[in-house]
């Protein structure tokens, strides 16, 4: 446990019915005794853990700052693993600031960003991967992301990493026993058994790496680009999916001259939805810039909603777009818009290996089928997005890649019969690298950087 006691506002800034000041450290309860006066009178005195008291926060001169309910949690059974006190006051910005300053005046110091969770990590309450799940839960953009974050906090990802490390540790122990104690006539390490250990560990690491994109999707969303020639209904589609008038819609071609980006949730999947300028030979400099930006976004899109006017035959601009889409790596959904008019286009008109849906962005028809198709395409590409055993931080993906590289080296050393001592070096390296993910072998600078990205009060 650390020696000093910290305090900070634990609820979001702004007005609210309740605001919470959290204190953690050995002096949490003594500080509470200095600032809190029970409504029944007298001093706070000793207090049974996991109980609440009603009273008032008082200034140094004894005047009342606010009403308060005080909760006390004793170490090690608290979020941080330390003595913890929460002061539940009214949620106004001014009154919470006054209560917070009073705790500092009474002996606490301001908590740094993420310091409560950092203390939970340092006190062994959470490993690093589980600790990062806390912030993921706070910033989750969808129910699926929240579910995955909760699973991570409960240890789903950590358990996968721990299982691989345990297998590696067993292999290392067998090798090193044979190296260090040959006089004990220990059974010789069988190459086949050791190869199986390395192969299974490598397969497990690569399974986790395969889920990296899915983890990123939950955190950042799927980059989804709406594209088509001018006046086919791209902006109407954006507005319909958002449920509000975000983009200007007119009968004048070229109304959208820049990229409009919004975030939406489709069946639990976060999308970064981009409405782009219509692809055509632009008539002025401003529209040319918009078309160029459309082309840039198409290059790194993950999902493309290609919109065509179902009431008109394909134009040269439509055909140019179809030719462009033939070479993209993104998933594509072809949308025949304006189905409320007399349809001219059919699925046979599109020489693309992509689903063709008919919709009316103006009338809102076909949108449920579109949402289902989007979810199906993302699921087919990324797998189960609600799995908590997903690496979704770049540092985790980098560690998994480095560990996989060492496991490949170990396998190569085995195949070349180079000796188990060489194999042991790479297995130990992979073991330590995977320990970085859990925080067991991470350096202090990395840990400080991770927790500095947390919100104040958490």
Short mmCIF file of C-alpha atoms in Angstrom, two decimals:
data_model
loop_
_atom_site.label_atom_id
_atom_site.label_comp_id
_atom_site.label_asym_id
_atom_site.label_seq_id
_atom_site.Cartn_x
_atom_site.Cartn_y
_atom_site.Cartn_z
CA UNK A 1 0.00 0.00 0.00
CA UNK A 2 1.20 3.52 -0.75
CA UNK A 3 1.79 5.92 2.11
CA UNK A 4 -0.18 8.96 0.98
CA UNK A 5 -3.94 9.31 0.68
CA UNK A 6 -5.52 10.61 -2.51
CA UNK A 7 -8.90 12.14 -3.25
CA UNK A 8 -10.74 13.18 -6.40
CA UNK A 9 -14.20 13.62 -7.85
CA UNK A 10 -15.38 10.21 -9.06
CA UNK A 11 -18.48 11.34 -10.98
CA UNK A 12 -18.66 13.10 -14.32
CA UNK A 13 -18.33 16.90 -14.42
CA UNK A 14 -21.51 18.94 -14.50
CA UNK A 15 -24.75 19.18 -12.55
CA UNK A 16 -26.39 16.04 -11.19
CA UNK A 17 -28.42 14.70 -8.33
CA UNK A 18 -25.40 13.10 -6.69
CA UNK A 19 -21.67 13.78 -6.88
CA UNK A 20 -19.05 11.52 -5.31
CA UNK A 21 -15.67 12.37 -3.85
CA UNK A 22 -13.49 9.27 -3.46
CA UNK A 23 -10.55 8.99 -1.04
CA UNK A 24 -8.09 6.09 -0.92
CA UNK A 25 -5.16 5.44 1.40
CA UNK A 26 -4.29 4.72 5.00
CA UNK A 27 -5.55 8.14 6.15
CA UNK A 28 -8.89 8.00 4.33
CA UNK A 29 -10.96 7.44 7.46
CA UNK A 30 -8.98 9.86 9.69
CA UNK A 31 -9.40 12.56 7.02
CA UNK A 32 -13.12 11.76 6.86
CA UNK A 33 -13.30 12.31 10.63
CA UNK A 34 -11.88 15.83 10.13
CA UNK A 35 -14.33 16.87 7.42
CA UNK A 36 -17.51 14.93 8.27
CA UNK A 37 -19.95 15.57 11.12
CA UNK A 38 -22.63 12.91 11.73
CA UNK A 39 -26.20 14.21 11.74
CA UNK A 40 -26.74 12.50 15.10
CA UNK A 41 -24.04 14.72 16.59
CA UNK A 42 -20.60 14.05 18.00
CA UNK A 43 -17.57 12.86 16.05
CA UNK A 44 -17.43 10.13 13.45
CA UNK A 45 -15.14 7.99 15.59
CA UNK A 46 -14.65 4.34 14.67
CA UNK A 47 -16.88 3.10 11.88
CA UNK A 48 -17.66 -0.43 10.82
CA UNK A 49 -16.58 -1.09 7.23
CA UNK A 50 -19.20 -1.39 4.49
CA UNK A 51 -21.65 0.81 6.36
CA UNK A 52 -23.00 4.29 5.65
CA UNK A 53 -23.44 7.42 7.77
CA UNK A 54 -25.55 10.48 7.06
CA UNK A 55 -24.20 13.88 8.05
CA UNK A 56 -22.57 17.05 6.78
CA UNK A 57 -19.25 18.08 5.29
CA UNK A 58 -17.94 20.99 7.35
CA UNK A 59 -15.35 23.66 6.70
CA UNK A 60 -12.42 24.23 9.02
CA UNK A 61 -14.47 26.83 10.93
CA UNK A 62 -17.31 24.34 11.45
CA UNK A 63 -19.71 25.81 8.87
CA UNK A 64 -21.64 23.36 6.70
CA UNK A 65 -20.54 22.87 3.10
CA UNK A 66 -23.08 20.20 2.11
CA UNK A 67 -25.16 17.26 3.22
CA UNK A 68 -23.40 13.95 2.71
CA UNK A 69 -23.66 10.18 2.96
CA UNK A 70 -20.31 8.62 3.90
CA UNK A 71 -19.38 5.08 2.86
CA UNK A 72 -16.34 3.28 4.27
CA UNK A 73 -14.56 0.26 2.75
CA UNK A 74 -11.61 -1.25 4.58
CA UNK A 75 -8.46 -2.67 3.00
CA UNK A 76 -7.93 -5.03 1.30
CA UNK A 77 -11.59 -5.43 0.32
CA UNK A 78 -12.03 -2.26 -1.71
CA UNK A 79 -11.57 -1.24 -5.33
CA UNK A 80 -8.02 -0.01 -4.74
CA UNK A 81 -7.12 -2.59 -2.08
CA UNK A 82 -6.68 0.29 0.38
CA UNK A 83 -8.93 1.93 2.94
CA UNK A 84 -11.46 3.84 0.87
CA UNK A 85 -14.05 6.47 1.76
CA UNK A 86 -16.69 7.83 -0.60
CA UNK A 87 -18.51 11.07 0.15
CA UNK A 88 -21.84 11.20 -1.66
CA UNK A 89 -22.88 14.83 -1.89
CA UNK A 90 -25.10 16.93 -4.14
CA UNK A 91 -23.87 16.93 -7.71
CA UNK A 92 -23.30 20.63 -8.34
CA UNK A 93 -19.92 21.67 -9.68
CA UNK A 94 -19.41 24.37 -7.04
CA UNK A 95 -20.34 22.27 -4.01
CA UNK A 96 -18.28 19.27 -5.17
CA UNK A 97 -15.26 21.49 -5.71
CA UNK A 98 -15.66 22.86 -2.19
CA UNK A 99 -15.85 19.35 -0.69
CA UNK A 100 -12.84 18.20 -2.72
CA UNK A 101 -10.75 21.19 -1.59
CA UNK A 102 -11.77 20.44 1.98
CA UNK A 103 -10.37 16.89 1.73
CA UNK A 104 -7.10 18.27 0.39
CA UNK A 105 -6.99 20.80 3.20
CA UNK A 106 -7.51 17.96 5.70
CA UNK A 107 -4.56 15.92 4.46
CA UNK A 108 -5.34 14.20 1.16
CA UNK A 109 -3.58 15.07 -2.07
CA UNK A 110 -5.13 15.36 -5.56
CA UNK A 111 -5.34 12.01 -7.35
CA UNK A 112 -3.70 11.81 -10.75
CA UNK A 113 -5.53 10.51 -13.81
CA UNK A 114 -6.21 6.80 -13.37
CA UNK A 115 -4.52 6.65 -9.97
CA UNK A 116 -7.30 4.77 -8.21
CA UNK A 117 -7.13 1.98 -10.79
CA UNK A 118 -3.34 2.16 -10.80
CA UNK A 119 -3.40 1.49 -7.05
CA UNK A 120 -5.73 -1.44 -7.63
CA UNK A 121 -3.12 -2.80 -10.05
CA UNK A 122 -0.16 -2.14 -7.75
CA UNK A 123 -2.01 -3.74 -4.83
CA UNK A 124 -2.74 -6.88 -6.84
CA UNK A 125 -6.48 -6.31 -7.20
CA UNK A 126 -6.29 -6.21 -11.01
CA UNK A 127 -3.71 -7.16 -13.60
CA UNK A 128 -2.91 -4.64 -16.32
CA UNK A 129 -5.21 -6.15 -18.95
CA UNK A 130 -8.15 -6.22 -16.52
CA UNK A 131 -7.38 -2.68 -15.37
CA UNK A 132 -7.56 -1.41 -18.96
CA UNK A 133 -10.97 -3.05 -19.22
CA UNK A 134 -12.22 -0.54 -16.65
CA UNK A 135 -11.60 2.37 -18.99
CA UNK A 136 -13.01 0.40 -21.92
CA UNK A 137 -16.23 -0.09 -19.99
CA UNK A 138 -16.44 3.63 -19.24
CA UNK A 139 -15.88 4.60 -22.88
CA UNK A 140 -17.86 1.73 -24.48
CA UNK A 141 -19.82 2.89 -27.53
CA UNK A 142 -22.23 -0.04 -27.69
CA UNK A 143 -23.76 -2.82 -25.61
CA UNK A 144 -21.40 -5.30 -27.28
CA UNK A 145 -18.40 -3.20 -26.37
CA UNK A 146 -19.64 -2.92 -22.79
CA UNK A 147 -20.14 -6.69 -22.61
CA UNK A 148 -16.62 -7.33 -23.91
CA UNK A 149 -15.20 -4.81 -21.43
CA UNK A 150 -16.96 -6.49 -18.52
CA UNK A 151 -15.63 -9.87 -19.64
CA UNK A 152 -12.12 -8.37 -19.80
CA UNK A 153 -12.47 -6.96 -16.27
CA UNK A 154 -13.57 -10.40 -15.10
CA UNK A 155 -10.39 -11.85 -16.60
CA UNK A 156 -11.38 -13.43 -19.93
CA UNK A 157 -8.38 -12.04 -21.85
CA UNK A 158 -6.02 -12.41 -18.90
CA UNK A 159 -6.96 -16.08 -18.56
CA UNK A 160 -6.02 -16.71 -22.19
CA UNK A 161 -2.62 -15.07 -21.73
CA UNK A 162 -2.02 -16.86 -18.44
CA UNK A 163 -2.82 -20.25 -19.99
CA UNK A 164 -0.23 -19.70 -22.75
CA UNK A 165 2.37 -18.56 -20.22
CA UNK A 166 1.73 -21.61 -18.05
CA UNK A 167 2.30 -23.91 -21.02
CA UNK A 168 5.52 -22.08 -21.86
CA UNK A 169 6.66 -22.19 -18.25
CA UNK A 170 6.15 -25.93 -18.12
CA UNK A 171 8.22 -26.42 -21.27
CA UNK A 172 10.96 -24.12 -19.96
CA UNK A 173 11.06 -25.96 -16.63
CA UNK A 174 11.49 -29.34 -18.32
CA UNK A 175 14.26 -28.04 -20.57
CA UNK A 176 16.15 -26.29 -17.78
CA UNK A 177 15.84 -29.28 -15.46
CA UNK A 178 17.58 -31.37 -18.10
CA UNK A 179 20.28 -28.72 -18.58
CA UNK A 180 20.98 -27.94 -14.91
CA UNK A 181 20.68 -31.38 -13.33
CA UNK A 182 21.97 -34.00 -15.77
CA UNK A 183 23.43 -36.04 -12.87
CA UNK A 184 19.90 -36.69 -11.57
CA UNK A 185 19.24 -38.90 -14.56
CA UNK A 186 16.05 -36.97 -15.37
CA UNK A 187 14.04 -38.19 -18.36
CA UNK A 188 15.29 -36.57 -21.54
CA UNK A 189 13.00 -33.96 -22.99
CA UNK A 190 11.30 -35.51 -25.95
CA UNK A 191 11.50 -33.32 -29.02
CA UNK A 192 8.01 -34.32 -30.13
CA UNK A 193 6.46 -33.32 -26.80
CA UNK A 194 8.34 -30.04 -26.74
CA UNK A 195 7.33 -29.33 -30.34
CA UNK A 196 3.70 -29.91 -29.34
CA UNK A 197 4.04 -27.39 -26.50
CA UNK A 198 5.52 -24.78 -28.83
CA UNK A 199 2.94 -25.47 -31.54
CA UNK A 200 -0.01 -25.18 -29.15
CA UNK A 201 1.34 -22.00 -27.57
CA UNK A 202 1.94 -20.50 -31.01
CA UNK A 203 -1.57 -21.45 -32.17
CA UNK A 204 -3.09 -19.83 -29.08
CA UNK A 205 -1.14 -16.62 -29.63
CA UNK A 206 -2.20 -16.49 -33.28
CA UNK A 207 -5.84 -17.06 -32.34
CA UNK A 208 -5.62 -14.02 -30.10
CA UNK A 209 -3.94 -12.01 -32.85
CA UNK A 210 -6.74 -12.97 -35.23
CA UNK A 211 -9.16 -11.20 -32.89
CA UNK A 212 -7.22 -7.94 -32.89
CA UNK A 213 -9.33 -6.35 -35.63
CA UNK A 214 -12.52 -7.27 -33.80
CA UNK A 215 -11.20 -5.62 -30.65
CA UNK A 216 -10.34 -2.50 -32.62
CA UNK A 217 -13.82 -2.45 -34.15
CA UNK A 218 -15.41 -2.39 -30.71
CA UNK A 219 -13.16 0.47 -29.66
CA UNK A 220 -13.04 2.59 -32.82
CA UNK A 221 -15.95 1.42 -34.98
CA UNK A 222 -16.11 0.19 -38.58
CA UNK A 223 -15.14 2.83 -41.12
CA UNK A 224 -18.22 2.84 -43.36
CA UNK A 225 -18.20 5.02 -46.49
CA UNK A 226 -21.38 5.99 -48.36
CA UNK A 227 -20.44 6.48 -51.98
CA UNK A 228 -22.18 7.11 -55.29
CA UNK A 229 -22.63 9.69 -58.00
CA UNK A 230 -24.34 12.99 -57.12
CA UNK A 231 -28.06 12.99 -56.30
CA UNK A 232 -28.53 9.24 -55.78
CA UNK A 233 -29.56 9.74 -52.14
CA UNK A 234 -26.35 9.38 -50.12
CA UNK A 235 -27.14 12.22 -47.75
CA UNK A 236 -30.74 11.05 -47.42
CA UNK A 237 -29.38 7.63 -46.40
CA UNK A 238 -27.10 9.21 -43.80
CA UNK A 239 -30.01 11.16 -42.35
CA UNK A 240 -32.25 8.09 -42.33
CA UNK A 241 -29.68 5.95 -40.51
CA UNK A 242 -28.98 8.70 -38.00
CA UNK A 243 -32.66 9.48 -37.49
CA UNK A 244 -32.04 13.22 -37.88
CA UNK A 245 -31.35 15.83 -40.54
CA UNK A 246 -27.55 15.89 -40.38
CA UNK A 247 -26.78 16.48 -44.07
CA UNK A 248 -28.40 18.97 -46.43
CA UNK A 249 -30.61 17.27 -49.01
CA UNK A 250 -31.61 19.01 -52.24
CA UNK A 251 -32.34 18.09 -55.85
CA UNK A 252 -29.23 20.03 -56.88
CA UNK A 253 -26.34 17.67 -57.74
CA UNK A 254 -23.12 18.24 -55.79
CA UNK A 255 -24.71 19.59 -52.59
CA UNK A 256 -22.31 17.55 -50.45
CA UNK A 257 -18.83 18.89 -51.10
CA UNK A 258 -17.01 17.64 -48.03
CA UNK A 259 -17.05 14.47 -45.97
CA UNK A 260 -19.60 14.35 -43.15
CA UNK A 261 -18.72 11.86 -40.41
CA UNK A 262 -21.02 10.58 -37.66
CA UNK A 263 -21.00 7.61 -35.28
CA UNK A 264 -23.97 5.26 -35.11
CA UNK A 265 -24.68 1.87 -33.54
CA UNK A 266 -26.13 -0.80 -35.82
CA UNK A 267 -27.24 -3.94 -33.98
CA UNK A 268 -24.64 -3.32 -31.31
CA UNK A 269 -21.83 -2.61 -33.79
CA UNK A 270 -20.28 0.89 -33.78
CA UNK A 271 -19.92 2.43 -37.24
CA UNK A 272 -17.99 5.50 -38.31
CA UNK A 273 -20.38 6.57 -41.05
CA UNK A 274 -19.01 8.90 -43.74
CA UNK A 275 -21.23 10.67 -46.27
CA UNK A 276 -19.00 11.67 -49.19
CA UNK A 277 -19.11 14.01 -52.14
CA UNK A 278 -20.62 12.48 -55.28
CA UNK A 279 -18.09 10.92 -57.64
CA UNK A 280 -18.07 12.74 -60.95
CA UNK A 281 -15.94 15.10 -63.00
CA UNK A 282 -16.22 18.05 -60.63
CA UNK A 283 -17.08 21.44 -62.02
CA UNK A 284 -15.27 23.72 -59.55
CA UNK A 285 -12.26 23.68 -57.21
CA UNK A 286 -14.27 23.12 -54.03
CA UNK A 287 -16.11 20.09 -55.40
CA UNK A 288 -12.84 18.73 -56.79
CA UNK A 289 -11.39 18.73 -53.27
CA UNK A 290 -14.49 16.91 -52.01
CA UNK A 291 -14.20 14.24 -54.72
CA UNK A 292 -10.51 13.78 -53.93
CA UNK A 293 -11.34 13.25 -50.25
CA UNK A 294 -13.99 10.72 -51.24
CA UNK A 295 -11.36 8.76 -53.16
CA UNK A 296 -8.99 8.88 -50.15
CA UNK A 297 -11.63 7.51 -47.81
CA UNK A 298 -12.55 4.77 -50.26
CA UNK A 299 -8.94 3.58 -50.19
CA UNK A 300 -9.05 2.62 -46.49
CA UNK A 301 -12.77 1.94 -45.99
CA UNK A 302 -13.75 -1.26 -44.24
CA UNK A 303 -17.37 -1.25 -45.40
CA UNK A 304 -18.74 0.56 -48.46
CA UNK A 305 -22.40 1.40 -48.99
CA UNK A 306 -22.53 1.93 -52.76
CA UNK A 307 -25.70 3.84 -53.56
CA UNK A 308 -27.40 3.83 -56.99
CA UNK A 309 -30.63 5.39 -58.24
CA UNK A 310 -32.95 2.42 -58.85
CA UNK A 311 -35.30 4.60 -60.92
CA UNK A 312 -32.69 5.31 -63.63
CA UNK A 313 -30.41 3.24 -65.81
CA UNK A 314 -26.72 3.03 -64.91
CA UNK A 315 -24.73 6.06 -66.05
CA UNK A 316 -21.08 6.26 -67.03
CA UNK A 317 -20.38 7.60 -63.52
CA UNK A 318 -22.12 4.56 -62.02
CA UNK A 319 -20.06 2.22 -64.19
CA UNK A 320 -16.84 4.00 -63.20
CA UNK A 321 -17.74 3.47 -59.55
CA UNK A 322 -18.48 -0.23 -60.14
CA UNK A 323 -15.11 -0.64 -61.85
CA UNK A 324 -13.40 1.09 -58.93
CA UNK A 325 -15.15 -1.18 -56.42
CA UNK A 326 -13.90 -4.30 -58.20
CA UNK A 327 -10.45 -3.69 -56.75
CA UNK A 328 -11.31 -2.69 -53.18
CA UNK A 329 -10.54 -4.86 -50.16
CA UNK A 330 -13.54 -3.50 -48.26
CA UNK A 331 -16.84 -5.28 -47.82
CA UNK A 332 -19.51 -3.85 -50.12
CA UNK A 333 -23.26 -3.52 -49.95
CA UNK A 334 -24.96 -2.33 -53.14
CA UNK A 335 -28.02 -0.20 -52.39
CA UNK A 336 -30.67 0.47 -55.02
CA UNK A 337 -32.22 3.60 -53.58
CA UNK A 338 -35.53 5.28 -54.47
CA UNK A 339 -37.49 2.04 -54.59
CA UNK A 340 -40.59 4.16 -53.97
CA UNK A 341 -40.36 5.16 -57.63
CA UNK A 342 -40.64 2.90 -60.67
CA UNK A 343 -37.58 0.65 -60.50
CA UNK A 344 -35.34 0.26 -63.53
CA UNK A 345 -32.29 -1.43 -62.01
CA UNK A 346 -32.11 -5.05 -60.86
CA UNK A 347 -29.41 -7.11 -59.14
CA UNK A 348 -28.31 -8.42 -62.55
CA UNK A 349 -27.12 -4.91 -63.46
CA UNK A 350 -24.27 -5.07 -60.92
CA UNK A 351 -21.26 -7.19 -61.76
CA UNK A 352 -20.06 -7.27 -58.15
CA UNK A 353 -19.70 -10.09 -55.68
CA UNK A 354 -21.78 -8.21 -53.13
CA UNK A 355 -25.33 -8.28 -51.76
CA UNK A 356 -27.80 -6.01 -53.53
CA UNK A 357 -30.55 -4.42 -51.42
CA UNK A 358 -33.42 -2.18 -52.41
CA UNK A 359 -34.23 0.74 -50.11
CA UNK A 360 -35.90 4.10 -50.01
CA UNK A 361 -33.89 6.47 -47.83
CA UNK A 362 -36.62 9.09 -48.14
CA UNK A 363 -39.45 6.76 -47.06
CA UNK A 364 -37.31 4.70 -44.65
CA UNK A 365 -38.13 1.35 -46.28
CA UNK A 366 -35.54 -1.42 -46.44
CA UNK A 367 -33.44 0.08 -43.65
CA UNK A 368 -34.02 -2.82 -41.23
CA UNK A 369 -32.76 -5.24 -43.87
CA UNK A 370 -29.79 -2.94 -44.46
CA UNK A 371 -28.93 -2.90 -40.75
CA UNK A 372 -29.12 -6.70 -40.62
CA UNK A 373 -26.90 -6.98 -43.71
CA UNK A 374 -24.33 -4.61 -42.17
CA UNK A 375 -24.23 -6.69 -38.97
CA UNK A 376 -23.86 -9.90 -40.97
CA UNK A 377 -20.98 -8.53 -43.07
CA UNK A 378 -19.11 -7.26 -40.01
CA UNK A 379 -19.65 -10.55 -38.16
CA UNK A 380 -18.39 -12.53 -41.15
CA UNK A 381 -15.29 -10.35 -41.33
CA UNK A 382 -14.46 -9.86 -37.65
CA UNK A 383 -16.08 -12.79 -35.84
CA UNK A 384 -17.81 -12.60 -32.46
CA UNK A 385 -17.50 -9.01 -31.28
CA UNK A 386 -18.78 -9.60 -27.76
CA UNK A 387 -15.84 -11.82 -26.82
CA UNK A 388 -13.90 -10.36 -23.90
CA UNK A 389 -10.77 -12.34 -24.84
CA UNK A 390 -9.76 -9.87 -27.53
CA UNK A 391 -6.57 -7.80 -27.76
CA UNK A 392 -7.75 -4.29 -28.47
CA UNK A 393 -4.75 -2.17 -27.54
CA UNK A 394 -1.81 -1.65 -29.87
CA UNK A 395 0.62 -2.57 -27.10
CA UNK A 396 -1.16 -5.93 -26.68
CA UNK A 397 -1.11 -6.65 -30.40
CA UNK A 398 2.56 -5.70 -30.58
CA UNK A 399 3.39 -7.99 -27.64
CA UNK A 400 1.49 -10.89 -29.22
CA UNK A 401 3.33 -10.39 -32.51
CA UNK A 402 6.71 -10.35 -30.77
CA UNK A 403 5.81 -13.44 -28.76
CA UNK A 404 4.70 -15.21 -31.95
CA UNK A 405 8.05 -14.36 -33.54
CA UNK A 406 9.98 -15.94 -30.67
CA UNK A 407 7.78 -19.03 -30.81
CA UNK A 408 8.54 -19.32 -34.52
CA UNK A 409 12.26 -19.12 -33.68
CA UNK A 410 11.84 -21.81 -31.03
CA UNK A 411 10.06 -24.07 -33.54
CA UNK A 412 12.83 -23.49 -36.09
CA UNK A 413 15.51 -24.33 -33.49
CA UNK A 414 13.70 -27.57 -32.68
CA UNK A 415 13.36 -28.50 -36.34
CA UNK A 416 17.07 -27.85 -36.90
CA UNK A 417 17.99 -29.90 -33.80
CA UNK A 418 20.01 -26.96 -32.44
CA UNK A 419 19.65 -28.04 -28.82
CA UNK A 420 17.02 -27.33 -26.20
CA UNK A 421 19.08 -24.57 -24.57
CA UNK A 422 18.54 -22.42 -27.69
CA UNK A 423 14.84 -23.25 -27.61
CA UNK A 424 14.68 -22.21 -23.96
CA UNK A 425 15.98 -18.71 -24.77
CA UNK A 426 13.11 -18.02 -27.19
CA UNK A 427 10.50 -19.61 -24.94
CA UNK A 428 11.65 -17.46 -22.02
CA UNK A 429 11.51 -14.35 -24.23
CA UNK A 430 7.94 -15.18 -25.31
CA UNK A 431 6.97 -15.83 -21.68
CA UNK A 432 8.31 -12.44 -20.55
CA UNK A 433 6.72 -10.58 -23.47
CA UNK A 434 3.30 -12.03 -22.69
CA UNK A 435 3.88 -10.95 -19.09
CA UNK A 436 3.97 -7.34 -20.34
CA UNK A 437 0.30 -7.64 -21.25
CA UNK A 438 -0.60 -8.54 -17.67
CA UNK A 439 1.82 -6.02 -16.21
CA UNK A 440 4.07 -8.63 -14.62
CA UNK A 441 7.10 -7.69 -16.69
CA UNK A 442 6.06 -4.21 -17.87
CA UNK A 443 8.36 -1.30 -17.01
CA UNK A 444 7.31 1.62 -14.84
CA UNK A 445 7.16 4.11 -17.72
CA UNK A 446 4.70 1.92 -19.64
CA UNK A 447 2.48 1.49 -16.60
CA UNK A 448 2.49 5.23 -15.90
CA UNK A 449 1.63 5.98 -19.54
CA UNK A 450 -1.28 3.52 -19.57
CA UNK A 451 -2.91 4.90 -16.45
CA UNK A 452 -2.33 8.51 -17.50
CA UNK A 453 -4.88 7.90 -20.26
CA UNK A 454 -7.61 7.10 -17.71
CA UNK A 455 -10.13 9.70 -16.62
CA UNK A 456 -9.64 11.70 -13.44
CA UNK A 457 -11.33 10.01 -10.48
CA UNK A 458 -10.95 6.47 -11.87
#
